[in-house]
XYZ file of C-alpha atoms in Angstrom:
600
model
C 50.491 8.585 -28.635
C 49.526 5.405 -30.838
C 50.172 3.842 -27.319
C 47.259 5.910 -25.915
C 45.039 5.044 -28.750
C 45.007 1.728 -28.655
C 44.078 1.889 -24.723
C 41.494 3.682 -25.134
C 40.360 1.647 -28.059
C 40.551 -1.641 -25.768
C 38.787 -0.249 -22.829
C 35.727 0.846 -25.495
C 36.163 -2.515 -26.707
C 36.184 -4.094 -23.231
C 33.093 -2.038 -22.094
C 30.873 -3.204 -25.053
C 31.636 -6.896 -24.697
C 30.856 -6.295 -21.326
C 27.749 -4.700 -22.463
C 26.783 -7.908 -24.440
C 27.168 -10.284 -21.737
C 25.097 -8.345 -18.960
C 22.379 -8.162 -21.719
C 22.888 -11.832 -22.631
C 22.826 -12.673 -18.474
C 19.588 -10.608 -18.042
C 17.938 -12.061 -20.844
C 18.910 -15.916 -19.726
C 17.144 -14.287 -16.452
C 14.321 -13.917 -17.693
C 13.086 -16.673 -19.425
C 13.971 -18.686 -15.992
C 17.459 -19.921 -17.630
C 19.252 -19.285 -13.932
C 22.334 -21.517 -14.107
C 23.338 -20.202 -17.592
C 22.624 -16.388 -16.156
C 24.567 -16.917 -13.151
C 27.884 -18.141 -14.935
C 27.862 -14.867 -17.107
C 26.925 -12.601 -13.919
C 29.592 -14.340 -11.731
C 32.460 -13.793 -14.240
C 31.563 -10.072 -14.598
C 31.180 -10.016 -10.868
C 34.858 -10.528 -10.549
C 34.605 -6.707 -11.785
C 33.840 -4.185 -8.821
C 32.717 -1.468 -10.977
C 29.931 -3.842 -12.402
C 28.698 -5.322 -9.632
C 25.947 -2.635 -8.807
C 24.850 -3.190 -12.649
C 24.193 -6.686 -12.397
C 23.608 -7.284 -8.356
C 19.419 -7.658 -8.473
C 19.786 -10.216 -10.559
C 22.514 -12.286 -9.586
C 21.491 -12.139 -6.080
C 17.867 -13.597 -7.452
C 19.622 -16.116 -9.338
C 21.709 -17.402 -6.858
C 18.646 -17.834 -4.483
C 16.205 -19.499 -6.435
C 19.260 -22.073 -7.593
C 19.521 -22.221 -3.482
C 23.157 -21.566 -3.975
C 24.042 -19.964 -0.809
C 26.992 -20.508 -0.106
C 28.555 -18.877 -2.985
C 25.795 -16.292 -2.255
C 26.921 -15.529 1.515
C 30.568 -15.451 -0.209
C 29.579 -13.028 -2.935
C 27.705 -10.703 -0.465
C 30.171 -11.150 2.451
C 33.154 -9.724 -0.438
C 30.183 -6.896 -1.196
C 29.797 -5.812 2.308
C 33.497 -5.308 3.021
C 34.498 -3.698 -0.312
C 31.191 -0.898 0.279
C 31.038 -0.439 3.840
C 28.164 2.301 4.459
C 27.250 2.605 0.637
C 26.305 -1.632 0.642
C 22.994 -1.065 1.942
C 21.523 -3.495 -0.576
C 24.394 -6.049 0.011
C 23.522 -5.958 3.406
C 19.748 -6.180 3.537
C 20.177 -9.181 1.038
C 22.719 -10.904 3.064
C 19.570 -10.695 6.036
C 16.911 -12.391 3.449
C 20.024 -15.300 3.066
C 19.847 -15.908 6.847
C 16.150 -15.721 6.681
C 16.638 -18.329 3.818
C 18.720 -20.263 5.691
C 17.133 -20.443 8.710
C 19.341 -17.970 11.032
C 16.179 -16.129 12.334
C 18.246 -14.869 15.309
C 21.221 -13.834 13.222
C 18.818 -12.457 10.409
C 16.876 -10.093 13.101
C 19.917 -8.679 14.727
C 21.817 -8.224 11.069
C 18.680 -6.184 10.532
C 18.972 -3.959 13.278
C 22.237 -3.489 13.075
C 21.374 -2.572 9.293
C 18.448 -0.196 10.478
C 20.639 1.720 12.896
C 23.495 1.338 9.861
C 20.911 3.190 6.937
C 19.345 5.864 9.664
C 21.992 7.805 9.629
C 22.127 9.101 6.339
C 18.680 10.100 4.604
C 19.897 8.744 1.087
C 20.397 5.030 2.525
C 17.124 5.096 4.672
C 15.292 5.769 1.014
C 17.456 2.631 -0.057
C 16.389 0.352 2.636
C 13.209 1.506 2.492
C 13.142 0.238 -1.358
C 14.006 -3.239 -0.076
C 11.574 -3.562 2.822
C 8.656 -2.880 0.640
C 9.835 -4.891 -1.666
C 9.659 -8.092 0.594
C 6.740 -6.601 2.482
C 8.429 -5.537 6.049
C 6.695 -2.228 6.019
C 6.794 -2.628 9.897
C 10.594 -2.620 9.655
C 9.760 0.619 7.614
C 8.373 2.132 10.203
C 11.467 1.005 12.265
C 13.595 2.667 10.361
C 12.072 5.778 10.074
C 11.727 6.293 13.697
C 15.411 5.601 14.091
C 15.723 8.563 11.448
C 13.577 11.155 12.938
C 15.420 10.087 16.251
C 18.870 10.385 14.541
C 17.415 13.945 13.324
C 15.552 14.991 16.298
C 13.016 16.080 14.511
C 9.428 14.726 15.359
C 7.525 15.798 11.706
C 10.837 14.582 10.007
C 9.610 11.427 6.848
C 5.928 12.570 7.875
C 4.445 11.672 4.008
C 7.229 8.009 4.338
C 5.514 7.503 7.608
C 1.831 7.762 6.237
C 2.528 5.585 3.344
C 3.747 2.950 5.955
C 0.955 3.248 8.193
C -1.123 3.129 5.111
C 0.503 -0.066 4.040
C 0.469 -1.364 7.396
C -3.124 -0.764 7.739
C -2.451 1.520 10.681
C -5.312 4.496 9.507
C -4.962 6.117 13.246
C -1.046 6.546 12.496
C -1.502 7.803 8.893
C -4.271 10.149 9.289
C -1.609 11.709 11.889
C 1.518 11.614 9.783
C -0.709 13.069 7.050
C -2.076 16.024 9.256
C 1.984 16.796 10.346
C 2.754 16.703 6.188
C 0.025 18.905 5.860
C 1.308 21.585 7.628
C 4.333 22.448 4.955
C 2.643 24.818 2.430
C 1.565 23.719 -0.460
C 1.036 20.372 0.715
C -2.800 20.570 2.031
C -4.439 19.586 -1.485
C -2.237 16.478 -1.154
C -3.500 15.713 2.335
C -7.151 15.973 1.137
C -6.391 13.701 -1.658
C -5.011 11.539 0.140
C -7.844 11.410 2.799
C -10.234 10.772 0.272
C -8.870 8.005 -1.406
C -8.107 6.128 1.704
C -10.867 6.586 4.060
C -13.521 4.873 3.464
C -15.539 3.424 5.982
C -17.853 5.488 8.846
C -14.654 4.206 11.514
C -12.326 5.769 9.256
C -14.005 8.776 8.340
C -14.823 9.341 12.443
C -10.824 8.642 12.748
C -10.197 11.408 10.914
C -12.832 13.898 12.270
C -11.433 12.945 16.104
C -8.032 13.711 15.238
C -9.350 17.452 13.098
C -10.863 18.423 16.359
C -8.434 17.353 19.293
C -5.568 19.156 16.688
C -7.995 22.178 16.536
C -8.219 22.369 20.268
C -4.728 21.663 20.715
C -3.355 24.310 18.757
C -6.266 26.497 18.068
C -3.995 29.282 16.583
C -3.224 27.084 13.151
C -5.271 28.128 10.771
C -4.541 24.869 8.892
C -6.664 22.229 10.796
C -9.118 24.405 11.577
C -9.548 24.780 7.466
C -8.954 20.892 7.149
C -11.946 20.446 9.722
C -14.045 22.419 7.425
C -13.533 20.903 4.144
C -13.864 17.336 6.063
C -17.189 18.628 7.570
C -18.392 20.134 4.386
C -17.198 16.530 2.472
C -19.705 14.911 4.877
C -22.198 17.446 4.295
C -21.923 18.286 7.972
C -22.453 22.289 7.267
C -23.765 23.191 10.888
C -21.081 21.776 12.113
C -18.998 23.282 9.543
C -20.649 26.707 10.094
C -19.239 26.420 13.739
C -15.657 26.407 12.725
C -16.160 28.810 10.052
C -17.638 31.002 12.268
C -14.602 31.068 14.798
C -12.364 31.704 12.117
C -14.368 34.641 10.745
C -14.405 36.049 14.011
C -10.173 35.475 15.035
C -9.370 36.467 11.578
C -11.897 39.246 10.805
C -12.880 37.706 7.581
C -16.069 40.036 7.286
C -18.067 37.136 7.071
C -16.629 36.522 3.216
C -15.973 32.478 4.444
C -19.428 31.938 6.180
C -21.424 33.497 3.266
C -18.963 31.015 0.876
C -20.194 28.094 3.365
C -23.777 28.852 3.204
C -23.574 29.205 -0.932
C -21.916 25.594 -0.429
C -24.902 24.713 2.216
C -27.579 26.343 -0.337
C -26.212 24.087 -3.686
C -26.197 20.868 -1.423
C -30.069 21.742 -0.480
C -29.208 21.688 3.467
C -31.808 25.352 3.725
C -31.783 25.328 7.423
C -28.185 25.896 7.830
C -27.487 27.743 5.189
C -29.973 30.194 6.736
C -27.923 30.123 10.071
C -25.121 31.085 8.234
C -26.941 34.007 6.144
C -28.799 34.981 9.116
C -24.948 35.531 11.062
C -23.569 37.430 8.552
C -26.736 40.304 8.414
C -26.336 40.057 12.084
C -22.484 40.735 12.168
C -22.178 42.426 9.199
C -25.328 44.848 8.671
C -23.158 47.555 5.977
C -20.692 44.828 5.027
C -20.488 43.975 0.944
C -22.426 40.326 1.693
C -25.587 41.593 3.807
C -27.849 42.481 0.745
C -26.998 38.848 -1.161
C -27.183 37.267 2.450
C -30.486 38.516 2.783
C -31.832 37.384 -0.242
C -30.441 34.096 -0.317
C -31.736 33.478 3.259
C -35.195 34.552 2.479
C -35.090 31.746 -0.686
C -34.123 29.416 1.649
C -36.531 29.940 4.176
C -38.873 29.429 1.304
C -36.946 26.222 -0.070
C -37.958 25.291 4.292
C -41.679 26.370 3.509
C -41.974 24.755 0.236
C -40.749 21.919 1.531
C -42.425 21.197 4.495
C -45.511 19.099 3.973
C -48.536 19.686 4.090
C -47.043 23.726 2.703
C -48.707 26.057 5.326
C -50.602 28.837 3.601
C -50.057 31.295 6.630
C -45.803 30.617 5.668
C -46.162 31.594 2.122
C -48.184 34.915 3.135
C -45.367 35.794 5.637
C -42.757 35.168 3.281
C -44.306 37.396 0.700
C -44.270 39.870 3.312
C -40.536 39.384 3.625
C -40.186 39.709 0.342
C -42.107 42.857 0.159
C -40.119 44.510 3.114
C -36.928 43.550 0.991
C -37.812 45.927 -2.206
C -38.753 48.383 0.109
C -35.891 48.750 2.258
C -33.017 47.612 -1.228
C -35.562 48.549 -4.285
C -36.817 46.609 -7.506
C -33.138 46.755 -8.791
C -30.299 44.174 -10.139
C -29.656 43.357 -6.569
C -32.977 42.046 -5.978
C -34.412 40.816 -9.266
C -33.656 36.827 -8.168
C -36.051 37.784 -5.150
C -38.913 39.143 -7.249
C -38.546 35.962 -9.345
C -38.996 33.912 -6.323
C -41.480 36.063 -5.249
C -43.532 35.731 -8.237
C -43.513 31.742 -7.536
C -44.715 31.935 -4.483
C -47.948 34.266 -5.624
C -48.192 31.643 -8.868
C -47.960 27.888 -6.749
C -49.179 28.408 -3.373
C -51.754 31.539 -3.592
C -53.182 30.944 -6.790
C -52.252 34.432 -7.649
C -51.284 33.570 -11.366
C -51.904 37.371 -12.736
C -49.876 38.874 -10.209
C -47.181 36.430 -10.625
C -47.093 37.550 -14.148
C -47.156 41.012 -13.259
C -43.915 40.774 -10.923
C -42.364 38.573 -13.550
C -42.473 41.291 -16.199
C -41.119 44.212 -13.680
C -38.382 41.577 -13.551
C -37.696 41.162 -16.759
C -37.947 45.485 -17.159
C -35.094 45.645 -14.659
C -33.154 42.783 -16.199
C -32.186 44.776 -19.539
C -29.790 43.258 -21.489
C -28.958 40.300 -18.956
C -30.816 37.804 -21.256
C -30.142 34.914 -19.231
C -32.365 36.291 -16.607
C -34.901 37.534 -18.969
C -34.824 33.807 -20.438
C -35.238 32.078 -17.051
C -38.320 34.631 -16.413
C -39.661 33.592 -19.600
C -39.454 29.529 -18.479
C -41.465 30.905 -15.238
C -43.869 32.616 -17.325
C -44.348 28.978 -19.431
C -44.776 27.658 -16.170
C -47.834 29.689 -15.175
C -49.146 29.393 -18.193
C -48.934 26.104 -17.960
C -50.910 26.683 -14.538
C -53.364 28.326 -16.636
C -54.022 25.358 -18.562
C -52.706 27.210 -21.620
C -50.240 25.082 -23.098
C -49.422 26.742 -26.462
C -48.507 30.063 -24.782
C -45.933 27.749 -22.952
C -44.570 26.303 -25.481
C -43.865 29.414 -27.240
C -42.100 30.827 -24.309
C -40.212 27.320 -23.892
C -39.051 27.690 -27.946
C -38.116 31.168 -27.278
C -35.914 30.471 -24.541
C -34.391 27.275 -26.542
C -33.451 29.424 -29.658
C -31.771 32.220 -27.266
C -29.722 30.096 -25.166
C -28.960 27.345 -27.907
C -26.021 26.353 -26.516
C -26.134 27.376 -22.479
C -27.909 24.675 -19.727
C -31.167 27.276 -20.213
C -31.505 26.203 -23.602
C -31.390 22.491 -22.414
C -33.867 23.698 -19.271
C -36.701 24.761 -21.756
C -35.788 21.679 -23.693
C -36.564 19.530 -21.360
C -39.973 21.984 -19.996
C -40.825 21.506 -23.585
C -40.434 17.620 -23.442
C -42.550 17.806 -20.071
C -45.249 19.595 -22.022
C -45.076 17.020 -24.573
C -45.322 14.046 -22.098
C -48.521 16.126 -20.178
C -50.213 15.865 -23.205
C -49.892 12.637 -23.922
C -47.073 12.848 -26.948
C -45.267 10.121 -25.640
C -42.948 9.798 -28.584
C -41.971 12.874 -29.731
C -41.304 13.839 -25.871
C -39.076 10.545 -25.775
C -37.073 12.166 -28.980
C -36.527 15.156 -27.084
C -35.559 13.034 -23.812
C -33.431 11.103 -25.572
C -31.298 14.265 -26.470
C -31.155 15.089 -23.516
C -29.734 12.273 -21.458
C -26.328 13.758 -23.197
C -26.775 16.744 -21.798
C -24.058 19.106 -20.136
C -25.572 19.507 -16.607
C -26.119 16.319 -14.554
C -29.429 17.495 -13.212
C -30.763 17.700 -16.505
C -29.601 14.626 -18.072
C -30.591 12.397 -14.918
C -34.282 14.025 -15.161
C -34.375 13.482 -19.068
C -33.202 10.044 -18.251
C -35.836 9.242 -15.512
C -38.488 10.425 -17.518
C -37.242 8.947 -21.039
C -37.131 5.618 -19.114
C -40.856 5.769 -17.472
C -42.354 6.284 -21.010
C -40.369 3.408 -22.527
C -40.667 0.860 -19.923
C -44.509 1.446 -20.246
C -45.391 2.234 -23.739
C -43.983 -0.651 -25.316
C -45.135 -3.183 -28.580
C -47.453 -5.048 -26.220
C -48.612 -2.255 -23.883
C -51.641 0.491 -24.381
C -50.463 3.969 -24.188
C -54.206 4.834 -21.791
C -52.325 3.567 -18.592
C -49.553 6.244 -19.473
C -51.877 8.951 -20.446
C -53.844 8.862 -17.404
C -50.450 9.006 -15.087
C -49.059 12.182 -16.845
C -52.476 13.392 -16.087
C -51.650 12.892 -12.160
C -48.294 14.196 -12.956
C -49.822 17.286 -14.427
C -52.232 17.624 -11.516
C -49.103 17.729 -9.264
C -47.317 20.202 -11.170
C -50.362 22.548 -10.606
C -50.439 21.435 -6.838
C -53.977 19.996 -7.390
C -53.311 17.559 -4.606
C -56.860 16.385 -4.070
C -57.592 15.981 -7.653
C -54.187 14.320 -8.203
C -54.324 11.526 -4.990
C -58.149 10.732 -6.204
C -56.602 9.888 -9.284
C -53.669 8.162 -8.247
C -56.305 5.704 -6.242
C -57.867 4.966 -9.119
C -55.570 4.341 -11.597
C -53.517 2.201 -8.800
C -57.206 -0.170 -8.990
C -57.435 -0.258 -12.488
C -53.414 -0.631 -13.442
C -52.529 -3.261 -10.599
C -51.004 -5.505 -12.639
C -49.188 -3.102 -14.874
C -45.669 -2.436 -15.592
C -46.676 1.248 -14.401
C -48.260 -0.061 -10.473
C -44.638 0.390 -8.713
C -44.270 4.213 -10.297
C -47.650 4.792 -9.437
C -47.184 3.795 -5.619
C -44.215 5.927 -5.639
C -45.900 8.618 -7.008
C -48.820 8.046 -4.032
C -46.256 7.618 -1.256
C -45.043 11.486 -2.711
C -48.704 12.646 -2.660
C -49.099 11.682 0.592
C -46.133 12.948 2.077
C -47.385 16.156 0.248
C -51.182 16.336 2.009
C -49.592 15.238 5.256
C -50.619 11.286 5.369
C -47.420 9.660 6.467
C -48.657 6.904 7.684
C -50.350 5.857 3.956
C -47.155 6.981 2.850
C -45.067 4.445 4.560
C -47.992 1.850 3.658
C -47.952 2.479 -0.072
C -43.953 2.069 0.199
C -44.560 -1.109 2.274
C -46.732 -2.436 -0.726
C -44.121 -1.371 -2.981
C -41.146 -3.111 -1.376
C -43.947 -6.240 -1.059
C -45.225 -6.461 -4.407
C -43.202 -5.043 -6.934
C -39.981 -5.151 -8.672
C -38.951 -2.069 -7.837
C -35.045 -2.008 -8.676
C -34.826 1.472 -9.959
C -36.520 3.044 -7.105
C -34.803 0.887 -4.224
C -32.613 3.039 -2.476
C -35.003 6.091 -3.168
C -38.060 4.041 -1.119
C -36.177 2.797 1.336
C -34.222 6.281 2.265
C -38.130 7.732 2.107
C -39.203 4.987 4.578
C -36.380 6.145 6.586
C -36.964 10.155 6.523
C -40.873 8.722 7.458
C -39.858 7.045 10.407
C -37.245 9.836 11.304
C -39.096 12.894 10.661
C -43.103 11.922 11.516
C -43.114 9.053 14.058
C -39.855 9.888 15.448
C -38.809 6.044 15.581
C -34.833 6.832 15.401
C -33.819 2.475 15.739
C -35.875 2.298 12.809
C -35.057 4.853 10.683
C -31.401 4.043 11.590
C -32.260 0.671 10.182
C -33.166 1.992 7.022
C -30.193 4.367 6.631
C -27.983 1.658 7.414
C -29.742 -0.844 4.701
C -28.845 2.172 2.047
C -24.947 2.379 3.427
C -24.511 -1.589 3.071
C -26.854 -2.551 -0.195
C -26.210 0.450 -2.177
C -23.022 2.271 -1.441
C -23.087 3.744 -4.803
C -26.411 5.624 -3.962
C -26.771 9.317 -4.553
C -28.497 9.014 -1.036
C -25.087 7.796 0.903
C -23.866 11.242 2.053
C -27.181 12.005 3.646
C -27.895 8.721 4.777
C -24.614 8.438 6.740
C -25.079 11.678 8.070
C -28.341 11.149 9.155
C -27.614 7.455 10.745
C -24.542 9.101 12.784
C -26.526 11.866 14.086
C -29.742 9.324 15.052
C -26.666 6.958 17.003
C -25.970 10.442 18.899
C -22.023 11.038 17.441
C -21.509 14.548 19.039
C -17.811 15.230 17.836
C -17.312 19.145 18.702
């Protein structure tokens, strides 16, 4: 018994001393002490159960003393005593012959070693380890090929194989291992990731879409990579493409049009009207008594309007016809719940375009009647109302409805949305400072819409109201800005000529051309458009409103002239000087559909 004790008390004894010197070895390691490491890790070496504890290091000592021959003797002894388990003996005894010189002898160790590790799935993640480590990924892809053969199975290591492709800067290869990891559930959110983060460039991006569509005509059955095509498509803004595939689906899987109507919300929020209307317009067709027609229908008649509105100069004859939609709407669904957005809209239209301010008003209040106790839509009726009045040219009876809507929704974006009407009121009128308060507020704001216009705005009135600048240059260009507002387009673009004579050399001139290039778009001058843009790049520093000039020039050229090398000039200046730009999406898409990319 006292026999046993004491053994056990000298192998505890043993095992800390032990202890001590591999910490004492690793620390002479590290502060580059080799020669004094490698005596302590050689003794303890002697010690097979150790060796794995102390290997990394002793191995690195041993090489950067350019010991090696008592490093082929150590790792020879290591090879033989672990057989299959001395993976890492072996792969280091390959860097010695590399080391050494033994090229020949180093390649075939190595694919001895490969065919040695693929065998067994927990020594190909071993190699693996040690082939990044000394940057072989192609060996990495070796290897695993050797597994999936040894396996024979082809999707076998798919995520290992990306990764090496990755690292290899193979994109073709990874975007394919990727799609064959993908198609384990659960794993598609990881794909996407992935994608994103890696592809960058148009090439890559195009890479990706090629391989989505040959998979989808391969096997057009999995419902993965048709769903994978979408999201791409819809990532590129791409939604008419998008609706295509989404379409198909709805159609094999008898989706009652739930995923188109979810693509043309997506199409709607990203402003792209025209296909979102496509979309709307296919499910009424399809779907006449299914649960989306009466939303679809709506939502396609605001976004033929978003079309109309948009469309410069706005044709008169449009707006009529679309209040006759409108009208044919509440009498085939009613003045209801349903259709309460689409009296609001409709009210807009009567207020803006025909001048019909009192019957604006009138629809506005049925709309708030039907709204009851949804007070978010009564508030947003209320900021139209402000609006009108603001049409009107009676600015307190805005305001009021403005301060309403602020103290209601105190802590909701509507509150922040009459904030900032109330600011715009503020800066009409010529209270430059107490709008910049409000502005200033807002720049913090919750929604990014908000805050970017706050900031905008907050920015124009202190870049041009400063210590050694009059506040009359301002005054008279929220004058124009009101003018717009109203759509008093003559009056406005008479004004903007004059104040451009008279403020030439003022920090305002470059907002000012910008705001003329607008106007003129607007009243359907293109051509003085592109010229006051032309003067703008010319003349001014115009830093801020780069990208947003030049991706104008562009749409000019694109969308009026029809001069596609042009405009594909312009696009292309936005993707290489200003690849942060909130224009990039559109700008790529536009540039690849000008150079005639027709993947499908």
């Amino acid at each position: 018994m006292k026999r046993n004790v004491l053994i056990i008390l000298f192998l505890l004894i043993s095992g800390i001393l032990k202890a001590q010197d591999i910490e004492l070895a690793n620390e002479y390691f590290k502060q580059g002490e080799y020669e004094k490491a490698k005596d302590i890790f050689q003794k303890i070496a002697k010690d097979r159960n150790n060796v794995r504890l102390i290997h990394a290091n002793y191995i690195q000592c041993l090489f950067k003393l350019k010991n090696y021959d008592e490093a082929e003797k150590y790792l020879r002894r290591q090879i033989k005593n672990n057989d299959i388990t001395g993976i890492t003996f072996r792969a280091d005894y390959t860097a010695l012959l590399e080391m050494t010189g033994k090229f020949v002898e180093a390649q075939k160790e190595m694919e001895a070693l490969i065919d040695l590790a693929a065998r067994n799935e927990g020594t190909i993640y071993e190699l693996q380890d040690f082939l990044y480590k000394n940057s072989k990924t192609d060996l990495v892809i070796q290897l695993l090929k050797r597994g999936r053969e040894q396996a024979r199975d082809e999707n076998k290591f798919s995520i290992l194989m990306a990764r090496a492709y990755l690292y290899n800067g193979q994109k073709e290869q990874m975007i394919e291992e990727m799609l064959k990891y993908g198609l384990v559930e659960g794993n598609a959110d990881y794909v996407k990731a992935t994608f994103q983060d890696n592809l960058k460039t148009d090439a890559e991006i195009e890479m990706l879409e090629k391989a989505l569509y040959s998979k989808v005509q391969r096997f057009p059955t999995e419902q993965y990579y048709a769903n994978l095509l979408i999201w791409h498509l819809v990532q590129q803004k791409e939604f008419s493409k998008a609706f295509i595939q989404t379409r198909a689906l709805d159609r094999r899987l008898r989706q009652d049009g739930q995923s188109v109507f979810e693509l043309a919300q997506t199409a709607l929020v990203n402003k792209d009207f025209k296909s979102a209307i496509q979309m709307y317009d296919y499910v009424m067709k399809e779907y006449p008594q299914g649960q989306y027609y009466i939303y679809a229908r709506r939502n396609a008649l605001f976004c033929k309007e978003e079309v109309v509105k948009t469309t410069y100069p706005v044709n008169i004859t449009d707006i009529r016809a679309l209040i006759k939609d409108y009208q044919s709407l509440f009498s085939d669904l009613g003045r209801n719940i349903k259709t309460m957005e689409a009296l609001r809209n409709a009210a807009q239209l009567y207020a803006f375009y025909l001048n019909e301010k009192d019957t604006a008003i009138t629809v506005l209040e049925t709309a708030i009647k039907i709204a009851g106790s949804d007070n978010a839509f009564r508030d947003r009726c209320k900021l139209d109302l402000g609006d009108i009045y603001i049409l009107k040219n009676e600015p307190w009876e805005a305001t009021l409805l403005y301060s309403q809507v602020e103290k209601s929704q105190k802590e909701d974006q509507l509150g922040q949305e009459a904030k900032l009407r109330n600011a715009k009121l503020h800066y009409y009128s010529g209270e430059f400072d107490l709008a910049k308060e409000i502005l200033d507020i807002l720049k913090k704001a919750t929604t990014r819409e908000i805050a970017n216009d706050a900031m905008q705005l907050s920015l124009l009135i202190q870049d041009n109201i400063g210590l050694d600048t009059s506040e009359v240059a301002m005054q008279e260009y929220a004058k124009v800005d009101l003018l717009l507002f109203q759509n008093r387009n003559d009056e406005a673009m008479r004004a903007l000529d004059s104040i451009f004579e008279k403020y030439k050399s003022h920090s305002l001139a470059d907002d000012i051309l910008w705001l003329k290039a607008n106007t003129h778009l607007k009243v359907n001058e293109p051509q003085k458009a592109l010229e006051d843009l032309e003067l703008l790049r010319k003349n001014y520093n115009f830093d801020i409103l780069a990208d947003d000039a030049i991706f104008l020039e562009a749409k000019i050229y694109e969308e009026y002239f029809g001069q596609k090398d042009k405009a594909m000039e312009l696009y292309r200046e936005i993707l290489q000087k200003f690849p942060g730009s909130i224009y990039g999406a559109e700008a790529r898409k536009r540039f690849r559909n000008l150079r005639g990319d027709t993947i499908n």
